[in-house]
């Protein structure tokens, strides 16, 4: 009986709409005829899904056709109608019947809601839709094509000379020969809503498997296939609106810029973020986390310790009624066991070889942990234009504990055009010249400060056709201000001991398709001359 009642509701609506068409005046007939056509289609769909029999459907349509052909002067009242009087040329009164627009809109909404819900089920209430787990799955991804001309100054020395007795910049694969690189990046991710509290996700990306920073890969026929690896795998819990906890390999949880962390770097470990709302305009935020860098397999021949870091950040964000905002955060990143440890001088001891960072770019002060007289710390030439390498004997001279202050002002007065000013300052407060001398036998200058300022004008996100954005920045990073393993891999082709400007812009070619051009012009802060101009031309399609 309940099933029959549920069936009659959409049927009654459909019949009422068809009767409206038959009783409408000429001014309404065209639009109602369109509505009648839709209603007939819905009746046929009800038949196909077993909700309505073919005989009952034919009977409904016959009744509607009969009503349509009834005389216009019939005294029958419409199901839903209004009546207005008008005077004809002969002075007689003509009654014009009409259906208010709001009634038609309400009827359409009711039919769509009720009938579409019914179509999800058989008469026996069996599910007709796709498996329910598909409702909890979402996909994301993008494809980026890049043309990258790299230009090196004539003032630069040959690459091998940068490692000779400098303790710095030993990881330069090319410093004199201009190059043009054609590169691609592809990413594809799947996110699942497990419950109201838990979500999980994975993401695949291109890129060399020994490079934690850049997902870019040079394309050439010689490389028959591109590398494709798992870049994200995480579980997130959000038990309260103000509390989020994530574990696995996931995106950067800190409010920061690429001066400290490359935009593509994945964080391995666990992090908890708090976002308490202090009032209608001000929200606090805080993040704490622990992240392993290199888990060393210790034994009697390997005495190096695991490398990891802890991070903590606190800050405030103010949002005005017109969506302008001010945000600032102070963070401390405490790196453990990343400094190199010298082996004994017998030429055989290798117990502390693993104290060397497994991945570096260039710029941090270093020393030779192998005690074999190789001051260049194992200079190598990388294939495919890479900027980093696993230096077999090149240990970091300084310890690292980075204090980082980040701020942003976003003016939305001219929305959708925004004016965004960002500032960033970092200092390595763990640098101790005497401690470094005791451990390495070498003296190093204290170069531990970094800062950048960036101005952006345009849409905050270039996502639609004709969206645009222009930006300019200045950045200065001293040798031991931040770890050269993790910061921006494009500026100065990666690493520290560099200063320079960044100019660029983005334009939306279509929805989810944009073009971006950037120019990085850099040179050394101190030491041997090294000037590099990097141009990036990116075509990005998101889905």
PDB file of N, CA and C in Angstrom, residues 101-169:
ATOM      1  N   UNK A 101       4.300  32.119 -12.799  1.00  0.00           N
ATOM      2  CA  UNK A 101       5.654  31.586 -13.018  1.00  0.00           C
ATOM      3  C   UNK A 101       6.163  30.832 -11.791  1.00  0.00           C
ATOM      4  N   UNK A 102       5.889  31.347 -10.603  1.00  0.00           N
ATOM      5  CA  UNK A 102       6.401  30.686  -9.410  1.00  0.00           C
ATOM      6  C   UNK A 102       5.779  29.304  -9.239  1.00  0.00           C
ATOM      7  N   UNK A 103       4.524  29.121  -9.697  1.00  0.00           N
ATOM      8  CA  UNK A 103       3.882  27.810  -9.606  1.00  0.00           C
ATOM      9  C   UNK A 103       4.576  26.825 -10.533  1.00  0.00           C
ATOM     10  N   UNK A 104       4.882  27.282 -11.753  1.00  0.00           N
ATOM     11  CA  UNK A 104       5.579  26.402 -12.698  1.00  0.00           C
ATOM     12  C   UNK A 104       6.947  25.996 -12.163  1.00  0.00           C
ATOM     13  N   UNK A 105       7.684  26.933 -11.592  1.00  0.00           N
ATOM     14  CA  UNK A 105       9.009  26.624 -11.061  1.00  0.00           C
ATOM     15  C   UNK A 105       8.922  25.627  -9.915  1.00  0.00           C
ATOM     16  N   UNK A 106       7.906  25.806  -9.043  1.00  0.00           N
ATOM     17  CA  UNK A 106       7.751  24.891  -7.914  1.00  0.00           C
ATOM     18  C   UNK A 106       7.402  23.489  -8.384  1.00  0.00           C
ATOM     19  N   UNK A 107       6.538  23.410  -9.406  1.00  0.00           N
ATOM     20  CA  UNK A 107       6.154  22.105  -9.937  1.00  0.00           C
ATOM     21  C   UNK A 107       7.362  21.393 -10.553  1.00  0.00           C
ATOM     22  N   UNK A 108       8.163  22.132 -11.285  1.00  0.00           N
ATOM     23  CA  UNK A 108       9.347  21.530 -11.882  1.00  0.00           C
ATOM     24  C   UNK A 108      10.275  20.978 -10.788  1.00  0.00           C
ATOM     25  N   UNK A 109      10.502  21.789  -9.749  1.00  0.00           N
ATOM     26  CA  UNK A 109      11.407  21.364  -8.666  1.00  0.00           C
ATOM     27  C   UNK A 109      10.866  20.130  -7.954  1.00  0.00           C
ATOM     28  N   UNK A 110       9.524  20.103  -7.703  1.00  0.00           N
ATOM     29  CA  UNK A 110       8.929  18.960  -7.006  1.00  0.00           C
ATOM     30  C   UNK A 110       9.050  17.689  -7.829  1.00  0.00           C
ATOM     31  N   UNK A 111       8.797  17.795  -9.114  1.00  0.00           N
ATOM     32  CA  UNK A 111       8.884  16.608  -9.971  1.00  0.00           C
ATOM     33  C   UNK A 111      10.316  16.101 -10.050  1.00  0.00           C
ATOM     34  N   UNK A 112      11.253  17.017 -10.240  1.00  0.00           N
ATOM     35  CA  UNK A 112      12.654  16.599 -10.344  1.00  0.00           C
ATOM     36  C   UNK A 112      13.104  15.896  -9.073  1.00  0.00           C
ATOM     37  N   UNK A 113      12.755  16.458  -7.917  1.00  0.00           N
ATOM     38  CA  UNK A 113      13.184  15.880  -6.647  1.00  0.00           C
ATOM     39  C   UNK A 113      12.521  14.527  -6.393  1.00  0.00           C
ATOM     40  N   UNK A 114      11.217  14.458  -6.636  1.00  0.00           N
ATOM     41  CA  UNK A 114      10.478  13.256  -6.293  1.00  0.00           C
ATOM     42  C   UNK A 114      10.713  12.119  -7.292  1.00  0.00           C
ATOM     43  N   UNK A 115      10.622  12.426  -8.561  1.00  0.00           N
ATOM     44  CA  UNK A 115      10.734  11.373  -9.567  1.00  0.00           C
ATOM     45  C   UNK A 115      12.155  10.852  -9.672  1.00  0.00           C
ATOM     46  N   UNK A 116      13.137  11.759  -9.625  1.00  0.00           N
ATOM     47  CA  UNK A 116      14.515  11.296  -9.713  1.00  0.00           C
ATOM     48  C   UNK A 116      14.875  10.404  -8.532  1.00  0.00           C
ATOM     49  N   UNK A 117      14.329  10.722  -7.373  1.00  0.00           N
ATOM     50  CA  UNK A 117      14.577   9.857  -6.211  1.00  0.00           C
ATOM     51  C   UNK A 117      13.948   8.498  -6.430  1.00  0.00           C
ATOM     52  N   UNK A 118      12.720   8.456  -7.002  1.00  0.00           N
ATOM     53  CA  UNK A 118      12.043   7.195  -7.242  1.00  0.00           C
ATOM     54  C   UNK A 118      12.792   6.349  -8.264  1.00  0.00           C
ATOM     55  N   UNK A 119      13.405   6.978  -9.250  1.00  0.00           N
ATOM     56  CA  UNK A 119      14.100   6.233 -10.296  1.00  0.00           C
ATOM     57  C   UNK A 119      15.313   5.492  -9.755  1.00  0.00           C
ATOM     58  N   UNK A 120      15.734   5.803  -8.556  1.00  0.00           N
ATOM     59  CA  UNK A 120      16.890   5.129  -7.957  1.00  0.00           C
ATOM     60  C   UNK A 120      16.531   3.746  -7.424  1.00  0.00           C
ATOM     61  N   UNK A 121      15.246   3.399  -7.442  1.00  0.00           N
ATOM     62  CA  UNK A 121      14.810   2.158  -6.804  1.00  0.00           C
ATOM     63  C   UNK A 121      13.820   1.412  -7.695  1.00  0.00           C
ATOM     64  N   UNK A 122      13.818   0.065  -7.572  1.00  0.00           N
ATOM     65  CA  UNK A 122      12.759  -0.755  -8.134  1.00  0.00           C
ATOM     66  C   UNK A 122      11.530  -0.667  -7.236  1.00  0.00           C
ATOM     67  N   UNK A 123      10.454  -1.250  -7.697  1.00  0.00           N
ATOM     68  CA  UNK A 123       9.270  -1.305  -6.857  1.00  0.00           C
ATOM     69  C   UNK A 123       9.565  -2.058  -5.570  1.00  0.00           C
ATOM     70  N   UNK A 124      10.483  -3.072  -5.683  1.00  0.00           N
ATOM     71  CA  UNK A 124      10.863  -3.844  -4.502  1.00  0.00           C
ATOM     72  C   UNK A 124      11.880  -3.117  -3.644  1.00  0.00           C
ATOM     73  N   UNK A 125      12.146  -1.826  -3.915  1.00  0.00           N
ATOM     74  CA  UNK A 125      13.072  -0.985  -3.157  1.00  0.00           C
ATOM     75  C   UNK A 125      14.521  -1.449  -3.288  1.00  0.00           C
ATOM     76  N   UNK A 126      14.856  -2.140  -4.368  1.00  0.00           N
ATOM     77  CA  UNK A 126      16.241  -2.524  -4.609  1.00  0.00           C
ATOM     78  C   UNK A 126      16.974  -1.348  -5.235  1.00  0.00           C
ATOM     79  N   UNK A 127      18.241  -1.197  -4.891  1.00  0.00           N
ATOM     80  CA  UNK A 127      19.047  -0.074  -5.362  1.00  0.00           C
ATOM     81  C   UNK A 127      19.335  -0.232  -6.844  1.00  0.00           C
ATOM     82  N   UNK A 128      19.047   0.806  -7.632  1.00  0.00           N
ATOM     83  CA  UNK A 128      19.363   0.811  -9.050  1.00  0.00           C
ATOM     84  C   UNK A 128      20.651   1.555  -9.340  1.00  0.00           C
ATOM     85  N   UNK A 129      21.073   2.467  -8.444  1.00  0.00           N
ATOM     86  CA  UNK A 129      22.240   3.321  -8.705  1.00  0.00           C
ATOM     87  C   UNK A 129      23.518   2.497  -8.664  1.00  0.00           C
ATOM     88  N   UNK A 130      24.645   3.151  -8.997  1.00  0.00           N
ATOM     89  CA  UNK A 130      25.948   2.519  -8.925  1.00  0.00           C
ATOM     90  C   UNK A 130      26.296   2.226  -7.466  1.00  0.00           C
ATOM     91  N   UNK A 131      27.319   1.404  -7.215  1.00  0.00           N
ATOM     92  CA  UNK A 131      27.679   1.078  -5.829  1.00  0.00           C
ATOM     93  C   UNK A 131      27.864   2.328  -4.979  1.00  0.00           C
ATOM     94  N   UNK A 132      27.418   2.269  -3.723  1.00  0.00           N
ATOM     95  CA  UNK A 132      27.408   3.449  -2.862  1.00  0.00           C
ATOM     96  C   UNK A 132      28.796   4.002  -2.603  1.00  0.00           C
ATOM     97  N   UNK A 133      29.845   3.148  -2.661  1.00  0.00           N
ATOM     98  CA  UNK A 133      31.186   3.639  -2.363  1.00  0.00           C
ATOM     99  C   UNK A 133      31.663   4.638  -3.406  1.00  0.00           C
ATOM    100  N   UNK A 134      31.082   4.595  -4.598  1.00  0.00           N
ATOM    101  CA  UNK A 134      31.493   5.568  -5.616  1.00  0.00           C
ATOM    102  C   UNK A 134      31.092   6.989  -5.231  1.00  0.00           C
ATOM    103  N   UNK A 135      30.045   7.132  -4.415  1.00  0.00           N
ATOM    104  CA  UNK A 135      29.632   8.464  -3.971  1.00  0.00           C
ATOM    105  C   UNK A 135      30.659   9.100  -3.050  1.00  0.00           C
ATOM    106  N   UNK A 136      31.568   8.274  -2.475  1.00  0.00           N
ATOM    107  CA  UNK A 136      32.549   8.777  -1.515  1.00  0.00           C
ATOM    108  C   UNK A 136      33.927   8.966  -2.133  1.00  0.00           C
ATOM    109  N   UNK A 137      34.055   8.737  -3.446  1.00  0.00           N
ATOM    110  CA  UNK A 137      35.346   8.822  -4.128  1.00  0.00           C
ATOM    111  C   UNK A 137      35.387  10.076  -4.997  1.00  0.00           C
ATOM    112  N   UNK A 138      36.499  10.797  -4.936  1.00  0.00           N
ATOM    113  CA  UNK A 138      36.708  11.939  -5.829  1.00  0.00           C
ATOM    114  C   UNK A 138      38.096  11.829  -6.459  1.00  0.00           C
ATOM    115  N   UNK A 139      38.250  12.424  -7.629  1.00  0.00           N
ATOM    116  CA  UNK A 139      39.493  12.336  -8.381  1.00  0.00           C
ATOM    117  C   UNK A 139      40.053  13.737  -8.623  1.00  0.00           C
ATOM    118  N   UNK A 140      41.369  13.821  -8.757  1.00  0.00           N
ATOM    119  CA  UNK A 140      42.020  15.082  -9.072  1.00  0.00           C
ATOM    120  C   UNK A 140      43.273  14.782  -9.883  1.00  0.00           C
ATOM    121  N   UNK A 141      43.728  15.770 -10.627  1.00  0.00           N
ATOM    122  CA  UNK A 141      44.955  15.564 -11.392  1.00  0.00           C
ATOM    123  C   UNK A 141      45.263  16.746 -12.283  1.00  0.00           C
ATOM    124  N   UNK A 142      46.420  16.711 -12.885  1.00  0.00           N
ATOM    125  CA  UNK A 142      46.809  17.751 -13.827  1.00  0.00           C
ATOM    126  C   UNK A 142      47.929  17.232 -14.721  1.00  0.00           C
ATOM    127  N   UNK A 143      48.077  17.907 -15.850  1.00  0.00           N
ATOM    128  CA  UNK A 143      49.164  17.645 -16.790  1.00  0.00           C
ATOM    129  C   UNK A 143      49.822  18.983 -17.089  1.00  0.00           C
ATOM    130  N   UNK A 144      51.154  19.035 -17.005  1.00  0.00           N
ATOM    131  CA  UNK A 144      51.882  20.278 -17.277  1.00  0.00           C
ATOM    132  C   UNK A 144      52.982  20.019 -18.295  1.00  0.00           C
ATOM    133  N   UNK A 145      53.010  20.836 -19.332  1.00  0.00           N
ATOM    134  CA  UNK A 145      54.075  20.796 -20.341  1.00  0.00           C
ATOM    135  C   UNK A 145      54.961  22.019 -20.127  1.00  0.00           C
ATOM    136  N   UNK A 146      56.277  21.812 -20.103  1.00  0.00           N
ATOM    137  CA  UNK A 146      57.196  22.905 -19.779  1.00  0.00           C
ATOM    138  C   UNK A 146      58.342  22.986 -20.789  1.00  0.00           C
ATOM    139  N   UNK A 147      58.614  24.231 -21.206  1.00  0.00           N
ATOM    140  CA  UNK A 147      59.832  24.538 -21.957  1.00  0.00           C
ATOM    141  C   UNK A 147      60.721  25.369 -21.040  1.00  0.00           C
ATOM    142  N   UNK A 148      61.949  24.917 -20.809  1.00  0.00           N
ATOM    143  CA  UNK A 148      62.830  25.544 -19.830  1.00  0.00           C
ATOM    144  C   UNK A 148      64.199  25.863 -20.434  1.00  0.00           C
ATOM    145  N   UNK A 149      64.429  27.099 -20.866  1.00  0.00           N
ATOM    146  CA  UNK A 149      65.778  27.508 -21.275  1.00  0.00           C
ATOM    147  C   UNK A 149      66.585  27.962 -20.048  1.00  0.00           C
ATOM    148  N   UNK A 150      67.743  27.379 -19.836  1.00  0.00           N
ATOM    149  CA  UNK A 150      68.653  27.760 -18.747  1.00  0.00           C
ATOM    150  C   UNK A 150      69.855  28.462 -19.349  1.00  0.00           C
ATOM    151  N   UNK A 151      70.178  29.648 -18.822  1.00  0.00           N
ATOM    152  CA  UNK A 151      71.269  30.446 -19.374  1.00  0.00           C
ATOM    153  C   UNK A 151      72.296  30.740 -18.279  1.00  0.00           C
ATOM    154  N   UNK A 152      73.572  30.485 -18.584  1.00  0.00           N
ATOM    155  CA  UNK A 152      74.659  30.630 -17.619  1.00  0.00           C
ATOM    156  C   UNK A 152      75.572  31.782 -18.036  1.00  0.00           C
ATOM    157  N   UNK A 153      75.985  32.575 -17.036  1.00  0.00           N
ATOM    158  CA  UNK A 153      76.796  33.757 -17.303  1.00  0.00           C
ATOM    159  C   UNK A 153      78.218  33.381 -17.707  1.00  0.00           C
ATOM    160  N   UNK A 154      78.843  34.265 -18.482  1.00  0.00           N
ATOM    161  CA  UNK A 154      80.241  34.065 -18.866  1.00  0.00           C
ATOM    162  C   UNK A 154      81.182  34.223 -17.679  1.00  0.00           C
ATOM    163  N   UNK A 155      80.712  34.837 -16.602  1.00  0.00           N
ATOM    164  CA  UNK A 155      81.552  35.014 -15.428  1.00  0.00           C
ATOM    165  C   UNK A 155      81.683  33.731 -14.603  1.00  0.00           C
ATOM    166  N   UNK A 156      80.850  32.736 -14.904  1.00  0.00           N
ATOM    167  CA  UNK A 156      80.890  31.491 -14.139  1.00  0.00           C
ATOM    168  C   UNK A 156      82.172  30.707 -14.426  1.00  0.00           C
ATOM    169  N   UNK A 157      82.657  29.999 -13.426  1.00  0.00           N
ATOM    170  CA  UNK A 157      83.780  29.089 -13.594  1.00  0.00           C
ATOM    171  C   UNK A 157      83.277  27.728 -14.068  1.00  0.00           C
ATOM    172  N   UNK A 158      84.170  26.891 -14.625  1.00  0.00           N
ATOM    173  CA  UNK A 158      83.755  25.529 -14.959  1.00  0.00           C
ATOM    174  C   UNK A 158      83.244  24.812 -13.710  1.00  0.00           C
ATOM    175  N   UNK A 159      82.307  23.918 -13.908  1.00  0.00           N
ATOM    176  CA  UNK A 159      81.617  23.324 -12.768  1.00  0.00           C
ATOM    177  C   UNK A 159      82.538  22.610 -11.784  1.00  0.00           C
ATOM    178  N   UNK A 160      83.591  21.972 -12.255  1.00  0.00           N
ATOM    179  CA  UNK A 160      84.428  21.199 -11.341  1.00  0.00           C
ATOM    180  C   UNK A 160      85.189  22.091 -10.370  1.00  0.00           C
ATOM    181  N   UNK A 161      85.373  23.370 -10.692  1.00  0.00           N
ATOM    182  CA  UNK A 161      86.143  24.238  -9.810  1.00  0.00           C
ATOM    183  C   UNK A 161      85.358  24.680  -8.578  1.00  0.00           C
ATOM    184  N   UNK A 162      84.046  24.521  -8.590  1.00  0.00           N
ATOM    185  CA  UNK A 162      83.256  24.987  -7.458  1.00  0.00           C
ATOM    186  C   UNK A 162      83.442  24.103  -6.228  1.00  0.00           C
ATOM    187  N   UNK A 163      83.962  22.886  -6.398  1.00  0.00           N
ATOM    188  CA  UNK A 163      84.159  22.026  -5.256  1.00  0.00           C
ATOM    189  C   UNK A 163      85.562  22.047  -4.702  1.00  0.00           C
ATOM    190  N   UNK A 164      86.476  22.757  -5.326  1.00  0.00           N
ATOM    191  CA  UNK A 164      87.873  22.725  -4.908  1.00  0.00           C
ATOM    192  C   UNK A 164      88.113  23.659  -3.733  1.00  0.00           C
ATOM    193  N   UNK A 165      88.327  23.053  -2.559  1.00  0.00           N
ATOM    194  CA  UNK A 165      88.713  23.792  -1.351  1.00  0.00           C
ATOM    195  C   UNK A 165      87.724  24.889  -0.957  1.00  0.00           C
ATOM    196  N   UNK A 166      86.494  24.756  -1.360  1.00  0.00           N
ATOM    197  CA  UNK A 166      85.494  25.759  -0.990  1.00  0.00           C
ATOM    198  C   UNK A 166      84.541  25.238   0.080  1.00  0.00           C
ATOM    199  N   UNK A 167      84.376  23.924   0.140  1.00  0.00           N
ATOM    200  CA  UNK A 167      83.404  23.365   1.066  1.00  0.00           C
ATOM    201  C   UNK A 167      81.987  23.735   0.708  1.00  0.00           C
ATOM    202  N   UNK A 168      81.751  24.165  -0.526  1.00  0.00           N
ATOM    203  CA  UNK A 168      80.433  24.650  -0.912  1.00  0.00           C
ATOM    204  C   UNK A 168      80.242  24.488  -2.420  1.00  0.00           C
ATOM    205  N   UNK A 169      78.986  24.361  -2.832  1.00  0.00           N
ATOM    206  CA  UNK A 169      78.628  24.345  -4.245  1.00  0.00           C
ATOM    207  C   UNK A 169      79.347  23.237  -5.002  1.00  0.00           C
TER     208      UNK A 169
END
